[in-house]
CSV table of C-alpha atoms and ligand atoms in Angstrom, one decimal:
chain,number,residue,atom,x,y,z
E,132,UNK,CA,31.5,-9.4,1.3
E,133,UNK,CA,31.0,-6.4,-0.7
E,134,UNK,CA,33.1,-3.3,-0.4
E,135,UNK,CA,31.0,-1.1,1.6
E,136,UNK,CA,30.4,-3.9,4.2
E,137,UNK,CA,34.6,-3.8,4.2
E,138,UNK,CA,34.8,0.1,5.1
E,139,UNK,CA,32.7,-0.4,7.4
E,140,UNK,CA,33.6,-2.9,9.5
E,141,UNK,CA,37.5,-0.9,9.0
E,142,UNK,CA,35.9,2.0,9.9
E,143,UNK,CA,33.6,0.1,13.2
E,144,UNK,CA,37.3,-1.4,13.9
E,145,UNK,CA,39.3,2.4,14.4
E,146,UNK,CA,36.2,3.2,17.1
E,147,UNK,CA,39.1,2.1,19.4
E,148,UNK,CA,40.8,5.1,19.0
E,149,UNK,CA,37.7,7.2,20.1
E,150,UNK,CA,38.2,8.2,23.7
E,151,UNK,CA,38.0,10.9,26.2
E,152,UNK,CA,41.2,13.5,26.0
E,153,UNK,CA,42.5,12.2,22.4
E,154,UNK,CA,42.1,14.6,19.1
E,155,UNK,CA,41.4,13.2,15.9
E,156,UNK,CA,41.5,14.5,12.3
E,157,UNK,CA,38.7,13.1,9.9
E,158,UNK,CA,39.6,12.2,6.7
E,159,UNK,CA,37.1,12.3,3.6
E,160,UNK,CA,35.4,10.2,1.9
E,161,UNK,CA,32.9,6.9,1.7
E,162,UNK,CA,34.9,5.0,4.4
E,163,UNK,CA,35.8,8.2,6.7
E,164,UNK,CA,32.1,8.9,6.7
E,165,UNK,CA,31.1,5.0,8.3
E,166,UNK,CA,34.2,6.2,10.7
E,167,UNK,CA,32.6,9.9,11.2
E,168,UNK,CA,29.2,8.1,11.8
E,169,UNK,CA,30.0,5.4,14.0
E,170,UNK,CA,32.3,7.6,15.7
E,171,UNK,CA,29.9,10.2,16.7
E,172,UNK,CA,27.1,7.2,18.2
E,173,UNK,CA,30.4,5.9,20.5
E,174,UNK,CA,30.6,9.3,21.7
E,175,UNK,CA,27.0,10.1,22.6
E,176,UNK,CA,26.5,6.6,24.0
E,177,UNK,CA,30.0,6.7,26.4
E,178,UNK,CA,29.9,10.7,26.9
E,179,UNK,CA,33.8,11.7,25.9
E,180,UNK,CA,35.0,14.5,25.1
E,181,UNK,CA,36.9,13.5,21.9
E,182,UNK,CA,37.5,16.5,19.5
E,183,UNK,CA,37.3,16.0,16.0
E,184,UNK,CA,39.1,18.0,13.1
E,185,UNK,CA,37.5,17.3,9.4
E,186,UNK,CA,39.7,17.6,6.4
E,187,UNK,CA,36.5,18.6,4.0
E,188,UNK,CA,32.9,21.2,4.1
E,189,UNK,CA,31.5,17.2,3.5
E,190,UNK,CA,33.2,15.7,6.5
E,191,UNK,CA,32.3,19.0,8.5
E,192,UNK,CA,28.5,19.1,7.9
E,193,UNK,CA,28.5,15.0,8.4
E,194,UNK,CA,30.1,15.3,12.0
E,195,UNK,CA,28.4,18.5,12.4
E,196,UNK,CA,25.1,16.9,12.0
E,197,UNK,CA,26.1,14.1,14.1
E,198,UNK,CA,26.6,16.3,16.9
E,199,UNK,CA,31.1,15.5,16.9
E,200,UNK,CA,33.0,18.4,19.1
E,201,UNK,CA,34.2,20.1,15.8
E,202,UNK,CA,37.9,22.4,15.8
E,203,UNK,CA,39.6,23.6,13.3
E,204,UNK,CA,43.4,22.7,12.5
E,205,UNK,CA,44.3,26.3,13.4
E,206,UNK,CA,43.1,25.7,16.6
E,207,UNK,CA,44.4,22.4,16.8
E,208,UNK,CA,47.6,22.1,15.8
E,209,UNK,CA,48.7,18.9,16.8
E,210,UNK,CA,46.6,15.9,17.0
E,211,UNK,CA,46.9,12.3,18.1
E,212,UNK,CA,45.3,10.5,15.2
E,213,UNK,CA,44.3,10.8,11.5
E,214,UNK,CA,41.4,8.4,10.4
E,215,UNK,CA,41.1,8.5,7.0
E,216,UNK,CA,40.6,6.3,4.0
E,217,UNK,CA,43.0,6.0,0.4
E,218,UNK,CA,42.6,4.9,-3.4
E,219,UNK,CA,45.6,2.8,-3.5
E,220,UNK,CA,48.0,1.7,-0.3
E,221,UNK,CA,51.2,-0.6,-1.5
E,222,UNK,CA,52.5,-3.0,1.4
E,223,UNK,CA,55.6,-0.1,2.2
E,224,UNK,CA,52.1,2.1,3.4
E,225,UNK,CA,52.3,4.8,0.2
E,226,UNK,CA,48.8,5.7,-0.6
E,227,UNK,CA,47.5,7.5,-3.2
E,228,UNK,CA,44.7,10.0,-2.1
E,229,UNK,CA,42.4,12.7,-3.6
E,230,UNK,CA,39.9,10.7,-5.4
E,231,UNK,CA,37.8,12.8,-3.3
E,232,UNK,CA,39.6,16.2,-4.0
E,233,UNK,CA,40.4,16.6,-0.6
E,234,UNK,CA,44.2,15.6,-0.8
E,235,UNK,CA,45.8,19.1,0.1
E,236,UNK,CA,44.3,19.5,3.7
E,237,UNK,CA,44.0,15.8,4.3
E,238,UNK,CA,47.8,15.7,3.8
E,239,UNK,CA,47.6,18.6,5.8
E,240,UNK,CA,46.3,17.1,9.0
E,241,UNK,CA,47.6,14.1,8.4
E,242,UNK,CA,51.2,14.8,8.9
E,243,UNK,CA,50.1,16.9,11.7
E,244,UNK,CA,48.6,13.6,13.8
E,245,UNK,CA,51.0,10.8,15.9
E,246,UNK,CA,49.5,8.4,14.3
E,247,UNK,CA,47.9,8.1,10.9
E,248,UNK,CA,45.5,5.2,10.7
E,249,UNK,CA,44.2,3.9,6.8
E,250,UNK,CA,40.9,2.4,6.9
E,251,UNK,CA,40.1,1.1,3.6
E,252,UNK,CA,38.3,-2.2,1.8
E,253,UNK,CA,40.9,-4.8,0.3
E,254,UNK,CA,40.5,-3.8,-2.8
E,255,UNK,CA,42.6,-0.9,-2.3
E,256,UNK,CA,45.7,-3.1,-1.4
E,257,UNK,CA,47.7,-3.1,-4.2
E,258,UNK,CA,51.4,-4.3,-5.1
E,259,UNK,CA,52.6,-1.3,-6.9
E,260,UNK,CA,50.7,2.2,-7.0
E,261,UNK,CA,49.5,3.5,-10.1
E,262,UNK,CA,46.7,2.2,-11.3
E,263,UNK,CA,44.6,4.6,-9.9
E,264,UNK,CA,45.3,7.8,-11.7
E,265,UNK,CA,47.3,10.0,-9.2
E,266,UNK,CA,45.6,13.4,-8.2
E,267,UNK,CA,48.0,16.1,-8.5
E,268,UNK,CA,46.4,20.1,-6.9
E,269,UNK,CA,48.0,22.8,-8.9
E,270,UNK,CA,47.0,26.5,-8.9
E,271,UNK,CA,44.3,27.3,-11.3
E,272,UNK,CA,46.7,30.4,-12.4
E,273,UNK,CA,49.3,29.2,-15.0
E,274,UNK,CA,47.5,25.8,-15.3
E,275,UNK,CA,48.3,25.2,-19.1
E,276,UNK,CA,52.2,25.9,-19.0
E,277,UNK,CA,51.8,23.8,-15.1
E,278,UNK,CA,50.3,20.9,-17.3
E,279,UNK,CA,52.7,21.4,-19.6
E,280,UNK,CA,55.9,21.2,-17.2
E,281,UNK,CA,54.3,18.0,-15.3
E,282,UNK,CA,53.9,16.5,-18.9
E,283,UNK,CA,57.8,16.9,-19.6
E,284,UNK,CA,58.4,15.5,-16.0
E,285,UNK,CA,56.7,12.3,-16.6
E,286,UNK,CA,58.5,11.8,-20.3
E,287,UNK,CA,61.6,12.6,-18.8
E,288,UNK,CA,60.6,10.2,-16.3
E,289,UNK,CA,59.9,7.2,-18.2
E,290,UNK,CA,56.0,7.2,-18.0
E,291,UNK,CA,55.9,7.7,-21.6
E,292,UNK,CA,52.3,6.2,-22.1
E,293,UNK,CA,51.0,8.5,-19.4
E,294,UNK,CA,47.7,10.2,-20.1
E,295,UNK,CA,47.1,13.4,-18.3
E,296,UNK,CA,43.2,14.8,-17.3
E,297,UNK,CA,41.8,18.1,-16.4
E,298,UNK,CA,39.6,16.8,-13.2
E,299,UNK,CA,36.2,18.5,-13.8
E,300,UNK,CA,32.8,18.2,-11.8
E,301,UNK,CA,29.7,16.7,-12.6
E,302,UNK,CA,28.4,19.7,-15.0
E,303,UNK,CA,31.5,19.0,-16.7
E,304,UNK,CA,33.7,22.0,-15.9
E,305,UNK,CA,36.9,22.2,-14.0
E,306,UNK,CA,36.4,21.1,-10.7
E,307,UNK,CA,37.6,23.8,-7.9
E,308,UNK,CA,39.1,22.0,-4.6
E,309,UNK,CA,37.9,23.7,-1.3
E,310,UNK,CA,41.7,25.6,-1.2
E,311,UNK,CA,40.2,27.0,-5.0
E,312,UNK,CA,42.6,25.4,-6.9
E,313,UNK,CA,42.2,22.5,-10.2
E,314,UNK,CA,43.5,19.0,-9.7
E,315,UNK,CA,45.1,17.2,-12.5
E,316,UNK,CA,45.4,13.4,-12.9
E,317,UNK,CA,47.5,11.7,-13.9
E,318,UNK,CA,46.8,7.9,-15.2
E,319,UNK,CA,50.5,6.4,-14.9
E,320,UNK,CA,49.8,2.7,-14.8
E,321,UNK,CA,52.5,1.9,-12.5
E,322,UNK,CA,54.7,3.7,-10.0
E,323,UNK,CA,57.5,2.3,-10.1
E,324,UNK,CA,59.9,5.5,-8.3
E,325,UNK,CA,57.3,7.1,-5.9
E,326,UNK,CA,59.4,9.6,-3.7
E,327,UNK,CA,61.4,10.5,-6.9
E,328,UNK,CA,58.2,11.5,-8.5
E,329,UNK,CA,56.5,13.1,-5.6
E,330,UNK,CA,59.8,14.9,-5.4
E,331,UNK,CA,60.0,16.4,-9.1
E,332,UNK,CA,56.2,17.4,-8.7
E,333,UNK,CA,56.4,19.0,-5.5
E,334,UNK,CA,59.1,21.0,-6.5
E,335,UNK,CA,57.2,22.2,-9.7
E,336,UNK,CA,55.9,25.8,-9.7
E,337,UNK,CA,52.2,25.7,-10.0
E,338,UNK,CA,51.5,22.7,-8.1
E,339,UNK,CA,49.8,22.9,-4.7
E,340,UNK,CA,49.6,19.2,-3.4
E,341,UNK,CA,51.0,15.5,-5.1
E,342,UNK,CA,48.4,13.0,-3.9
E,343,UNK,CA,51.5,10.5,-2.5
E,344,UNK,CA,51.2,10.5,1.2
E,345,UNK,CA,54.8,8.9,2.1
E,346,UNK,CA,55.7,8.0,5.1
E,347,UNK,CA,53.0,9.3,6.8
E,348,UNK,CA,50.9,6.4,7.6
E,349,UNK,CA,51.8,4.0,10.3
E,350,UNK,CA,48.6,1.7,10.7
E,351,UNK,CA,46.1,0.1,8.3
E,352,UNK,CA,42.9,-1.4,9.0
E,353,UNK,CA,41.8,-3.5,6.1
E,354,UNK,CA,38.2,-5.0,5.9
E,355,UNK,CA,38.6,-8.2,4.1
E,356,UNK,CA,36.3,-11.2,3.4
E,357,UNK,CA,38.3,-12.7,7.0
E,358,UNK,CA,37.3,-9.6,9.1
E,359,UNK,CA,39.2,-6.6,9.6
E,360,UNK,CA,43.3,-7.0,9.7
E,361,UNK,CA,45.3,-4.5,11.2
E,362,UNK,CA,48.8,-3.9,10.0
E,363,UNK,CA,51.5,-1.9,11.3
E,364,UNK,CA,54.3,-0.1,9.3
E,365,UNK,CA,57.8,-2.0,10.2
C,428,LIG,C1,39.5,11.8,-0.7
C,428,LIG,C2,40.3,10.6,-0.4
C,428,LIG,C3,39.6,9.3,0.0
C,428,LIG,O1,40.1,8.9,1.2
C,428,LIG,C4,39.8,8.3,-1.1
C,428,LIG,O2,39.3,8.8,-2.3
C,428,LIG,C5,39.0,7.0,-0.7
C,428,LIG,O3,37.6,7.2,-0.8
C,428,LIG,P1,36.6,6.1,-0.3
C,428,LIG,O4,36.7,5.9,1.1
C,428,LIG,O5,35.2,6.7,-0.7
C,428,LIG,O6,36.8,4.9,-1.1
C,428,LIG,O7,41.5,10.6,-0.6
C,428,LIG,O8,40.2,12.9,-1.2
């Protein structure tokens, strides 16, 4: 079964959580647009009045054409669930997220949701994070001496093969996220001290968002070859 057909049959599986009264934040991405899709043709076809807050412009105009009732996370503050998808989830739930660039306001409404539910392919189970390099939003202002300071960080760390990249778009210049800032990423293999490194970098002038969401998801929905699993953090 290909990945695609995984994501979405993850994403068909988290329709369960579409219902009249409950608020939902949408993440970004391949598998959060099957979600965003399928989502909005369970709503026309049952008639709730399920409101929908998207973490990206992308996830906006998808659910936008798709007719979703569409707030904003000023408006909604506090919302029952988070569907979203990740790059890497280790079997503790830590993801890495950003591939997308959208890591600052997915974290955002994430950790504003009860419950945040990872819909991914298996592929994207791994033992240890790292091998996806980890997407780090820093300000665009002062990003040479941030680079510089994260680079120290990760020697003093230990990651002393790590190899640091400038994220740029497809023209080939820096890519901007939607909060205007420059994401950084960092290729560091394996992860092997996640919250002591999402600590240091959080704490590092210059850097907006660490794509490490800990502790923040509570429920995956895994497409596999088998059909979808769902797990739940102990
Ligand atoms: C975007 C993300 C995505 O959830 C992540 O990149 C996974 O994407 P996909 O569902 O396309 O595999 O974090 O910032």
């Amino acid at each position: 079964m290909s990945a695609e057909t995984q994501k979405k049959a993850a994403a068909e599986f988290a329709l369960k959580v579409v219902e009249n009264d409950v608020k939902i934040g949408l993440g970004t991405g391949s598998t959060a647009n099957f979600f965003i899709t399928a989502a909005a043709e369970k709503v026309k076809r049952e008639k709730l009045n399920t409101v929908f807050v998207p973490t990206s412009a992308a996830s906006y105009a998808l659910a936008q054409k798709h007719g979703l009732n569409l707030k904003n996370i000023e408006d909604v503050p506090f919302l029952d669930f988070t569907v979203d998808g990740a790059d890497e989830i280790d079997p503790q739930f830590r993801m890495i997220k950003g591939g997308g660039g959208a890591l600052h306001r997915e974290k955002i409404v994430a950790s504003s949701s009860r419950f945040v539910i990872c819909i991914c392919d298996d592929s994207k189970r791994v033992e240890t994070l790292g091998k996806f390099p980890l997407p780090v939003e820093v300000s665009k202002f002062g990003v040479n001496p941030t680079a510089w300071k994260i680079e120290r960080a990760l020697q003093h760390l230990g990651y002393t093969e790590a190899k640091m990249r400038l994220r740029a778009n497809a023209e080939g210049k820096p890519f901007v996220t939607e909060s205007g800032n420059a994401i950084i990423d960092l290729a560091l293999g394996k992860i092997t001290d996640a919250e002591r490194l999402e600590g240091i970098l959080n704490n590092m002038p210059g850097v907006i968002e660490v794509g490490l969401f800990i502790g923040i998801c509570g429920i995956v929905m895994l497409g596999t070859d088998k059909g979808v699993e769902e797990l739940t953090r102990k």
